[in-house]
């Protein structure tokens, strides 16, 4: 396997996932809480959010670098989307565990991700080309990331004015999750006629 920069960034993102898990899975009472913008937030949530943001930025960077330099590897095609799903699904599981997100919303999002991933595999198996992400899918991804960040940070900057911004982003994400998932299946309906 060639260790080009996009593949190194993807591998770094995968390595960050267990660190993210450790920060949220164990009781870190000794770390205490910190005030950020007049919000009291557990230190481990702040650290986990920083890890999540860094991991998310590596996803953005590896894609831009790979496209700009026309770098396509089998490892990248496999590991990049897998790392993305692992990071986001891990974050969502912990949001449910921490009572920060409703399980039914997260279940719908996870089921959609699995269904679309399966559909993409079927398209490739049939010799087709996987559709590039359309605007609804990009909105879903962006609102997913923002929801996770704001929920982990207890709606920082917005809690003082009683705006549940993390929940708002989560429900926008849910809408675009359903919309973009339906769009993928509608665009691929001919696959199911065979």
mmCIF file of N, CA and C in Angstrom, residues 16 21 23 28 49 56 59 74 82 92 98 105 115 119 133 142 150 170 193:
data_model
loop_
_atom_site.group_PDB
_atom_site.id
_atom_site.type_symbol
_atom_site.label_atom_id
_atom_site.label_comp_id
_atom_site.label_asym_id
_atom_site.label_seq_id
_atom_site.Cartn_x
_atom_site.Cartn_y
_atom_site.Cartn_z
ATOM 1 N N UNK A 16 -7.605 8.322 15.601
ATOM 2 C CA UNK A 16 -8.257 9.256 16.522
ATOM 3 C C UNK A 16 -9.566 8.699 17.095
ATOM 4 N N UNK A 21 -13.306 7.705 21.702
ATOM 5 C CA UNK A 21 -14.073 6.759 22.515
ATOM 6 C C UNK A 21 -13.614 6.809 23.977
ATOM 7 N N UNK A 23 -12.163 9.142 25.624
ATOM 8 C CA UNK A 23 -12.534 10.410 26.265
ATOM 9 C C UNK A 23 -13.998 10.432 26.702
ATOM 10 N N UNK A 28 -14.442 10.744 33.873
ATOM 11 C CA UNK A 28 -13.274 11.586 34.065
ATOM 12 C C UNK A 28 -13.592 12.684 35.078
ATOM 13 N N UNK A 49 -14.490 16.739 21.695
ATOM 14 C CA UNK A 49 -14.924 17.585 20.582
ATOM 15 C C UNK A 49 -13.729 18.050 19.758
ATOM 16 N N UNK A 56 -12.488 15.331 11.694
ATOM 17 C CA UNK A 56 -13.344 15.803 10.597
ATOM 18 C C UNK A 56 -12.555 16.642 9.599
ATOM 19 N N UNK A 59 -10.646 14.575 7.205
ATOM 20 C CA UNK A 59 -11.506 14.067 6.137
ATOM 21 C C UNK A 59 -11.597 15.098 5.013
ATOM 22 N N UNK A 74 -6.735 1.991 -3.793
ATOM 23 C CA UNK A 74 -7.746 1.080 -3.264
ATOM 24 C C UNK A 74 -7.934 1.282 -1.767
ATOM 25 N N UNK A 82 -15.102 4.506 5.084
ATOM 26 C CA UNK A 82 -15.263 3.701 6.289
ATOM 27 C C UNK A 82 -14.890 4.526 7.529
ATOM 28 N N UNK A 92 -22.428 9.507 17.321
ATOM 29 C CA UNK A 92 -23.871 9.412 17.529
ATOM 30 C C UNK A 92 -24.220 8.420 18.640
ATOM 31 N N UNK A 98 -25.056 9.442 26.316
ATOM 32 C CA UNK A 98 -24.973 10.595 27.215
ATOM 33 C C UNK A 98 -26.299 11.357 27.317
ATOM 34 N N UNK A 105 -33.840 9.116 16.443
ATOM 35 C CA UNK A 105 -33.238 9.940 15.387
ATOM 36 C C UNK A 105 -31.930 9.305 14.925
ATOM 37 N N UNK A 115 -27.840 1.648 4.590
ATOM 38 C CA UNK A 115 -28.569 1.372 3.352
ATOM 39 C C UNK A 115 -27.874 2.002 2.151
ATOM 40 N N UNK A 119 -26.145 0.230 -1.026
ATOM 41 C CA UNK A 119 -26.535 0.596 -2.392
ATOM 42 C C UNK A 119 -25.310 0.936 -3.230
ATOM 43 N N UNK A 133 -21.677 13.025 -4.415
ATOM 44 C CA UNK A 133 -22.583 13.594 -3.423
ATOM 45 C C UNK A 133 -23.275 14.825 -3.998
ATOM 46 N N UNK A 142 -22.749 18.214 6.620
ATOM 47 C CA UNK A 142 -22.394 19.433 7.359
ATOM 48 C C UNK A 142 -23.219 19.559 8.633
ATOM 49 N N UNK A 150 -21.966 20.782 18.517
ATOM 50 C CA UNK A 150 -22.749 21.599 19.462
ATOM 51 C C UNK A 150 -23.363 20.753 20.576
ATOM 52 N N UNK A 170 -29.406 18.723 14.451
ATOM 53 C CA UNK A 170 -29.691 17.289 14.391
ATOM 54 C C UNK A 170 -30.969 17.021 13.597
ATOM 55 N N UNK A 193 -34.526 -3.584 -10.909
ATOM 56 C CA UNK A 193 -35.358 -4.184 -11.951
ATOM 57 C C UNK A 193 -34.715 -5.445 -12.502
#
